[in-house]
DNA sequence: AGAATTAATGCACTTCCGTTGCATACTTAA
DNA sequence: TTAAGTATGCAACGGAAGTGCATTAATTCT
């Protein structure tokens, strides 16, 4: 927990009790979390506080927001040393239609593409949908 | 207009006046349209009717819904002979951060990818973000 | 044609998620 | 210890998607 504290501080985020808990919660998860997920795990805490915690994390490159096409924002910890702004760090996300979980495939980068003349991309989102590893082995 | 009528019928959709107009509206556009866009163009028509028109079109493979990450669903006509269910028909979408328009890059398909063991994809969404051709030439 | 059936439209209302305003509590720095 | 800055709690708002139901229009059947 002291490590988390140091980590948050290194990112310029004050390590409040709530923030430490939310960070730990995200670290202990394999799948990306929605605000509702977080909310459900901390019934004592306020929605808004958790919302702002996630936003703060996002602004300071502690988590990245994931749009998996469900219409609900999800959040997952960034990779170590990740700068979410740089295209080269962009990885795939996989949304399972069975368990409804979304995971980062951090080792699978979005492939570079040639675009039509005049189109200049500086960001990308790629989500694959289907059956995840957990669900496919049953 | 008679052609549109025949086309809708060939897709199993009854060609009502409203549907003909909405189809024409989409056909005359280059960029994908939100429900609000359609609404704004037909101030006399009801939101719900337009909403259901788009849904009907989508269910009958006349349009496809696009999730470009803005959080607002957009719709564009399907390519001729398109079966939206088949992965091979999936194409890229490009969202311009300047003019805020999203266009189909129908000739640019989502590249096939090797996924980690156990992951089985049957659908995909890929959106590139940046400056579109129109906006980059000014 | 006229009645019965089915489909489309209009209107009101709801739900869900994200977001903001503002008062209070807490923390840090002078 | 006082002042300034930051985080939290509570309430309310907003946009977009979606639903229920009555009304109107189009089809089908007799
Ligand atoms: Mn990720
Ligand atoms: Mn498209
Ligand atoms: Zn799964
Ligand atoms: Zn543009």
Short mmCIF file of C-alpha atoms (C1' of nucleotides) and ligand atoms in Angstrom, two decimals:
data_model
loop_
_atom_site.label_atom_id
_atom_site.label_comp_id
_atom_site.label_asym_id
_atom_site.label_seq_id
_atom_site.Cartn_x
_atom_site.Cartn_y
_atom_site.Cartn_z
CA UNK A 1 0.00 0.00 0.00
CA UNK A 2 2.92 2.28 0.67
CA UNK A 3 4.09 1.51 -2.83
CA UNK A 4 0.78 2.62 -4.26
CA UNK A 5 1.09 5.78 -2.23
CA UNK A 6 4.48 6.52 -3.73
CA UNK A 7 3.26 5.66 -7.18
CA UNK A 8 0.32 8.03 -7.04
CA UNK A 9 2.56 10.78 -5.76
CA UNK A 10 5.00 10.14 -8.57
CA UNK A 11 2.12 10.76 -10.92
CA UNK A 12 1.24 14.00 -9.23
CA UNK A 13 -1.87 12.69 -7.53
CA UNK A 14 -2.41 13.09 -3.83
CA UNK A 15 -2.78 9.67 -2.29
CA UNK A 16 -6.01 9.98 -0.37
CA UNK A 17 -7.56 6.97 1.33
CA UNK A 18 -10.20 6.64 -1.35
CA UNK A 19 -7.71 6.88 -4.18
CA UNK A 20 -5.52 4.20 -2.68
CA UNK A 21 -8.48 1.88 -2.38
CA UNK A 22 -9.69 2.53 -5.91
CA UNK A 23 -6.21 2.00 -7.27
CA UNK A 24 -5.88 -1.27 -5.43
CA UNK A 25 -9.28 -2.33 -6.65
CA UNK A 26 -8.24 -1.74 -10.25
CA UNK A 27 -4.89 -3.41 -9.73
CA UNK A 28 -6.53 -6.54 -8.37
CA UNK A 29 -8.82 -6.85 -11.36
CA UNK A 30 -8.11 -8.44 -14.67
CA UNK A 31 -10.95 -6.79 -16.57
CA UNK A 32 -11.64 -3.12 -17.11
CA UNK A 33 -14.04 -1.53 -14.63
CA UNK A 34 -17.01 0.74 -15.10
CA UNK A 35 -17.89 3.46 -12.66
CA UNK A 36 -20.75 1.24 -11.54
CA UNK A 37 -18.34 -1.59 -10.89
CA UNK A 38 -16.26 0.61 -8.66
CA UNK A 39 -19.35 1.99 -7.03
CA UNK A 40 -20.61 -1.49 -6.24
CA UNK A 41 -17.36 -2.34 -4.51
CA UNK A 42 -17.35 0.71 -2.30
CA UNK A 43 -20.92 1.07 -1.21
CA UNK A 44 -19.93 3.61 1.38
CA UNK A 45 -18.34 5.99 -1.08
CA UNK A 46 -20.08 8.59 -3.17
CA UNK A 47 -20.60 8.08 -6.87
CA UNK A 48 -19.18 11.49 -7.63
CA UNK A 49 -16.04 10.96 -5.63
CA UNK A 50 -15.39 7.73 -7.44
CA UNK A 51 -16.19 9.39 -10.74
CA UNK A 52 -13.73 12.14 -10.04
CA UNK A 53 -11.16 9.69 -8.81
CA UNK A 54 -11.27 7.89 -12.13
CA UNK A 55 -11.09 11.17 -14.01
CA UNK A 56 -8.11 12.28 -11.97
CA UNK A 57 -6.41 8.97 -12.63
CA UNK A 58 -7.11 9.34 -16.30
CA UNK A 59 -5.79 12.88 -16.52
CA UNK A 60 -2.59 11.77 -14.86
CA UNK A 61 -2.06 8.71 -17.02
CA UNK A 62 -2.73 6.26 -14.25
CA UNK A 63 -5.67 4.68 -16.00
CA UNK A 64 -6.94 4.85 -19.56
CA UNK A 65 -10.54 5.06 -20.54
CA UNK A 66 -11.85 2.33 -22.80
CA UNK A 67 -14.70 2.64 -25.22
CA UNK A 68 -15.66 -0.92 -26.01
CA UNK A 69 -18.87 -0.13 -27.84
CA UNK A 70 -21.20 -0.97 -24.99
CA UNK A 71 -21.81 2.72 -24.46
CA UNK A 72 -20.38 2.60 -20.97
CA UNK A 73 -16.90 3.90 -20.24
CA UNK A 74 -14.50 1.46 -18.70
CA UNK A 75 -11.19 2.05 -17.05
CA UNK A 76 -8.04 0.02 -16.68
CA UNK A 77 -4.63 0.72 -15.26
CA UNK A 78 -2.09 1.90 -17.77
CA UNK A 79 0.94 -0.17 -18.49
CA UNK A 80 4.06 0.74 -16.63
CA UNK A 81 5.71 3.69 -18.28
CA UNK A 82 2.76 4.22 -20.55
CA UNK A 83 2.12 7.55 -22.11
CA UNK A 84 -1.40 7.22 -23.35
CA UNK A 85 -0.99 10.10 -25.73
CA UNK A 86 1.39 8.34 -28.03
CA UNK A 87 -0.07 6.23 -30.75
CA UNK A 88 2.55 3.56 -30.39
CA UNK A 89 1.19 2.69 -27.00
CA UNK A 90 -2.28 1.99 -28.26
CA UNK A 91 -3.30 -1.59 -27.80
CA UNK A 92 -6.32 -3.69 -28.65
CA UNK A 93 -9.25 -4.26 -26.40
CA UNK A 94 -11.41 -7.32 -26.39
CA UNK A 95 -15.02 -7.33 -25.34
CA UNK A 96 -16.58 -10.67 -24.50
CA UNK A 97 -20.20 -11.02 -25.50
CA UNK A 98 -20.69 -13.83 -23.05
CA UNK A 99 -19.32 -12.54 -19.74
CA UNK A 100 -19.58 -8.93 -20.86
CA UNK A 101 -16.08 -8.16 -19.66
CA UNK A 102 -13.53 -6.11 -21.49
CA UNK A 103 -9.81 -6.72 -21.21
CA UNK A 104 -6.69 -4.97 -22.42
CA UNK A 105 -4.57 -6.91 -24.87
CA UNK A 106 -1.58 -4.79 -24.04
CA UNK A 107 0.82 -6.82 -26.14
CA UNK A 108 -1.35 -6.49 -29.23
CA UNK A 109 -0.90 -3.09 -30.79
CA UNK A 110 -3.19 -1.50 -33.31
CA UNK A 111 -1.58 -2.17 -36.69
CA UNK A 112 -0.46 0.89 -38.66
CA UNK A 113 -2.50 1.59 -41.76
CA UNK A 114 -2.28 3.56 -44.95
CA UNK A 115 -5.18 5.94 -45.17
CA UNK A 116 -6.65 7.73 -48.17
CA UNK A 117 -4.94 10.96 -49.18
CA UNK A 118 -5.61 13.82 -46.81
CA UNK A 119 -6.55 11.76 -43.78
CA UNK A 120 -4.16 12.19 -40.88
CA UNK A 121 -4.72 9.93 -37.89
CA UNK A 122 -3.25 10.65 -34.51
CA UNK A 123 -5.38 8.34 -32.44
CA UNK A 124 -7.19 5.08 -32.88
CA UNK A 125 -9.58 2.76 -31.15
CA UNK A 126 -9.84 -0.90 -31.98
CA UNK A 127 -12.12 -3.30 -30.18
CA UNK A 128 -12.59 -6.94 -31.00
CA UNK A 129 -15.74 -8.67 -29.90
CA UNK A 130 -16.46 -12.30 -29.36
CA UNK A 131 -15.69 -14.93 -26.76
CA UNK A 132 -12.88 -14.40 -24.31
CA UNK A 133 -10.35 -16.97 -23.16
CA UNK A 134 -12.18 -17.70 -19.93
CA UNK A 135 -15.52 -18.20 -21.62
CA UNK A 136 -14.21 -20.25 -24.53
CA UNK A 137 -12.73 -23.00 -22.39
CA UNK A 138 -16.02 -24.11 -20.87
CA UNK B 1 -37.39 8.26 -55.73
CA UNK B 2 -39.14 5.32 -57.31
CA UNK B 3 -35.80 3.54 -57.21
CA UNK B 4 -35.52 4.14 -53.50
CA UNK B 5 -39.01 2.79 -53.09
CA UNK B 6 -38.07 -0.41 -54.89
CA UNK B 7 -34.86 -0.68 -52.95
CA UNK B 8 -36.57 -0.41 -49.58
CA UNK B 9 -39.10 -2.99 -50.62
CA UNK B 10 -36.34 -5.32 -51.76
CA UNK B 11 -34.99 -5.06 -48.24
CA UNK B 12 -38.33 -5.90 -46.72
CA UNK B 13 -39.07 -2.39 -45.50
CA UNK B 14 -42.29 -0.69 -46.38
CA UNK B 15 -41.51 2.52 -48.21
CA UNK B 16 -43.40 5.13 -46.25
CA UNK B 17 -43.02 8.80 -47.05
CA UNK B 18 -40.84 9.38 -44.01
CA UNK B 19 -38.59 6.46 -44.79
CA UNK B 20 -38.06 7.60 -48.34
CA UNK B 21 -37.07 11.03 -47.15
CA UNK B 22 -34.70 9.72 -44.50
CA UNK B 23 -33.10 7.37 -46.98
CA UNK B 24 -32.60 10.16 -49.46
CA UNK B 25 -31.16 12.35 -46.74
CA UNK B 26 -28.60 9.69 -45.88
CA UNK B 27 -27.82 9.02 -49.52
CA UNK B 28 -27.12 12.69 -50.18
CA UNK B 29 -24.68 12.92 -47.28
CA UNK B 30 -21.06 12.02 -47.27
CA UNK B 31 -20.68 11.76 -43.50
CA UNK B 32 -22.49 9.51 -41.07
CA UNK B 33 -25.54 11.06 -39.41
CA UNK B 34 -26.70 11.13 -35.83
CA UNK B 35 -30.33 10.97 -34.85
CA UNK B 36 -30.05 14.65 -34.02
CA UNK B 37 -28.73 15.37 -37.48
CA UNK B 38 -31.73 13.69 -39.03
CA UNK B 39 -34.04 15.37 -36.58
CA UNK B 40 -32.63 18.77 -37.46
CA UNK B 41 -33.32 18.15 -41.14
CA UNK B 42 -36.91 17.16 -40.62
CA UNK B 43 -38.18 19.53 -38.03
CA UNK B 44 -41.73 18.46 -38.70
CA UNK B 45 -41.11 14.82 -37.93
CA UNK B 46 -41.11 13.21 -34.53
CA UNK B 47 -37.88 12.14 -32.88
CA UNK B 48 -39.26 8.71 -32.16
CA UNK B 49 -40.34 8.09 -35.70
CA UNK B 50 -36.92 9.01 -36.98
CA UNK B 51 -35.34 6.91 -34.26
CA UNK B 52 -37.40 3.92 -35.25
CA UNK B 53 -36.78 4.56 -38.91
CA UNK B 54 -33.05 4.31 -38.34
CA UNK B 55 -33.51 1.18 -36.24
CA UNK B 56 -35.63 -0.41 -38.93
CA UNK B 57 -33.03 0.45 -41.55
CA UNK B 58 -30.36 -1.04 -39.36
CA UNK B 59 -32.25 -4.26 -38.72
CA UNK B 60 -32.73 -4.70 -42.44
CA UNK B 61 -29.13 -3.98 -43.40
CA UNK B 62 -29.92 -0.70 -45.07
CA UNK B 63 -27.72 1.30 -42.74
CA UNK B 64 -25.07 0.35 -40.24
CA UNK B 65 -24.62 1.93 -36.87
CA UNK B 66 -21.23 3.47 -36.19
CA UNK B 67 -19.66 3.87 -32.79
CA UNK B 68 -16.96 6.44 -33.32
CA UNK B 69 -16.18 7.02 -29.67
CA UNK B 70 -18.08 10.28 -29.33
CA UNK B 71 -20.75 8.47 -27.37
CA UNK B 72 -23.38 9.27 -29.96
CA UNK B 73 -24.51 6.65 -32.44
CA UNK B 74 -24.13 7.51 -36.07
CA UNK B 75 -25.63 5.88 -39.12
CA UNK B 76 -24.52 5.49 -42.70
CA UNK B 77 -25.88 3.63 -45.67
CA UNK B 78 -24.45 0.19 -46.18
CA UNK B 79 -22.45 -0.60 -49.24
CA UNK B 80 -24.32 -2.22 -52.05
CA UNK B 81 -24.68 -5.91 -51.39
CA UNK B 82 -23.35 -5.52 -47.88
CA UNK B 83 -24.12 -8.07 -45.28
CA UNK B 84 -23.15 -6.31 -42.11
CA UNK B 85 -22.99 -9.54 -40.18
CA UNK B 86 -19.93 -10.83 -41.97
CA UNK B 87 -16.59 -9.80 -40.63
CA UNK B 88 -15.10 -9.45 -44.07
CA UNK B 89 -17.34 -6.52 -44.75
CA UNK B 90 -16.15 -4.54 -41.78
CA UNK B 91 -14.42 -1.36 -42.78
CA UNK B 92 -12.67 1.44 -40.98
CA UNK B 93 -14.27 4.61 -39.80
CA UNK B 94 -12.56 7.93 -39.47
CA UNK B 95 -13.59 10.58 -37.01
CA UNK B 96 -12.33 14.10 -37.61
CA UNK B 97 -11.54 16.05 -34.48
CA UNK B 98 -11.84 19.31 -36.35
CA UNK B 99 -15.16 19.14 -38.17
CA UNK B 100 -16.46 16.40 -35.89
CA UNK B 101 -17.68 14.34 -38.81
CA UNK B 102 -17.31 10.62 -39.18
CA UNK B 103 -16.96 8.92 -42.53
CA UNK B 104 -16.87 5.34 -43.73
CA UNK B 105 -13.64 4.22 -45.33
CA UNK B 106 -15.40 1.41 -47.08
CA UNK B 107 -12.37 0.34 -49.08
CA UNK B 108 -10.24 0.03 -45.98
CA UNK B 109 -11.03 -3.18 -44.18
CA UNK B 110 -10.10 -4.00 -40.64
CA UNK B 111 -6.92 -6.06 -40.83
CA UNK B 112 -7.12 -9.63 -39.55
CA UNK B 113 -5.19 -10.26 -36.36
CA UNK B 114 -3.84 -13.14 -34.38
CA UNK B 115 -5.27 -13.05 -30.91
CA UNK B 116 -4.03 -14.70 -27.73
CA UNK B 117 -5.05 -18.30 -27.19
CA UNK B 118 -8.70 -18.71 -26.31
CA UNK B 119 -9.94 -15.42 -27.71
CA UNK B 120 -12.38 -15.84 -30.59
CA UNK B 121 -13.42 -12.66 -32.35
CA UNK B 122 -16.47 -12.47 -34.56
CA UNK B 123 -16.83 -8.74 -34.75
CA UNK B 124 -14.64 -5.70 -34.60
CA UNK B 125 -14.74 -1.94 -34.45
CA UNK B 126 -11.91 0.23 -35.58
CA UNK B 127 -12.01 3.98 -35.57
CA UNK B 128 -9.19 6.29 -36.52
CA UNK B 129 -9.21 9.82 -35.22
CA UNK B 130 -7.49 12.89 -36.50
CA UNK B 131 -7.92 15.34 -39.34
CA UNK B 132 -10.03 14.41 -42.33
CA UNK B 133 -9.26 15.10 -45.97
CA UNK B 134 -11.50 18.14 -46.14
CA UNK B 135 -10.05 19.71 -43.04
CA UNK B 136 -6.42 18.96 -43.84
CA UNK B 137 -6.39 20.86 -47.10
CA UNK B 138 -7.15 24.26 -45.59
"C1'" DA C 1 -66.39 -1.67 -50.92
"C1'" DG C 2 -66.32 -2.41 -46.01
"C1'" DA C 3 -64.61 -4.70 -41.94
"C1'" DA C 4 -60.77 -6.70 -39.71
"C1'" DT C 5 -55.94 -6.92 -39.15
"C1'" DT C 6 -51.48 -5.30 -39.13
"C1'" DA C 7 -47.99 -1.71 -39.32
"C1'" DA C 8 -46.41 3.10 -38.70
"C1'" DT C 9 -46.57 7.34 -36.31
"C1'" DG C 10 -47.04 10.80 -32.45
"C1'" DC C 11 -46.69 11.99 -27.78
"C1'" DA C 12 -45.42 11.35 -23.10
"C1'" DC C 13 -42.61 9.48 -20.10
"C1'" DT C 14 -38.65 6.79 -18.26
"C1'" DT C 15 -33.99 5.17 -17.55
"C1'" DC C 16 -29.19 5.33 -17.66
"C1'" DC C 17 -24.88 7.44 -17.59
"C1'" DG C 18 -22.11 11.30 -17.38
"C1'" DT C 19 -21.42 15.75 -15.56
"C1'" DT C 20 -21.65 20.12 -12.81
"C1'" DG C 21 -22.50 23.45 -8.74
"C1'" DC C 22 -21.92 24.35 -4.42
"C1'" DA C 23 -21.36 23.72 0.51
"C1'" DT C 24 -18.46 21.30 3.81
"C1'" DA C 25 -14.40 18.81 5.41
"C1'" DC C 26 -9.72 18.06 5.02
"C1'" DT C 27 -4.83 18.96 3.88
"C1'" DT C 28 -0.89 21.70 2.93
"C1'" DA C 29 1.85 25.85 3.01
"C1'" DA C 30 2.72 30.50 4.79
"C1'" DT D 1 -2.79 29.33 13.41
"C1'" DT D 2 -4.56 31.29 9.65
"C1'" DA D 3 -5.22 31.26 4.94
"C1'" DA D 4 -5.35 28.90 0.57
"C1'" DG D 5 -5.92 24.99 -1.97
"C1'" DT D 6 -7.84 20.40 -2.59
"C1'" DA D 7 -10.97 16.58 -1.91
"C1'" DT D 8 -15.43 14.95 -0.69
"C1'" DG D 9 -20.60 14.68 -0.19
"C1'" DC D 10 -25.00 15.78 -1.72
"C1'" DA D 11 -28.21 17.43 -5.02
"C1'" DA D 12 -29.48 18.46 -9.29
"C1'" DC D 13 -29.04 18.69 -14.41
"C1'" DG D 14 -28.51 17.10 -19.29
"C1'" DG D 15 -28.32 14.37 -23.32
"C1'" DA D 16 -29.26 10.35 -25.59
"C1'" DA D 17 -31.52 5.92 -25.89
"C1'" DG D 18 -35.46 3.43 -25.27
"C1'" DT D 19 -40.61 2.03 -23.97
"C1'" DG D 20 -45.87 2.17 -23.58
"C1'" DC D 21 -49.79 3.28 -25.43
"C1'" DA D 22 -53.25 5.67 -28.10
"C1'" DT D 23 -54.02 7.18 -32.83
"C1'" DT D 24 -53.67 7.02 -37.63
"C1'" DA D 25 -52.57 4.86 -41.97
"C1'" DA D 26 -52.00 1.03 -44.93
"C1'" DT D 27 -53.04 -4.09 -46.11
"C1'" DT D 28 -55.59 -8.01 -46.33
"C1'" DC D 29 -59.69 -10.61 -46.20
"C1'" DT D 30 -64.57 -11.39 -46.87
MN1 LIG E 1 -6.37 -1.04 -22.33
MN1 LIG E 2 -19.27 2.60 -42.26
ZN1 LIG E 3 -15.98 -13.84 -21.42
ZN1 LIG E 4 -12.86 17.22 -40.75
#
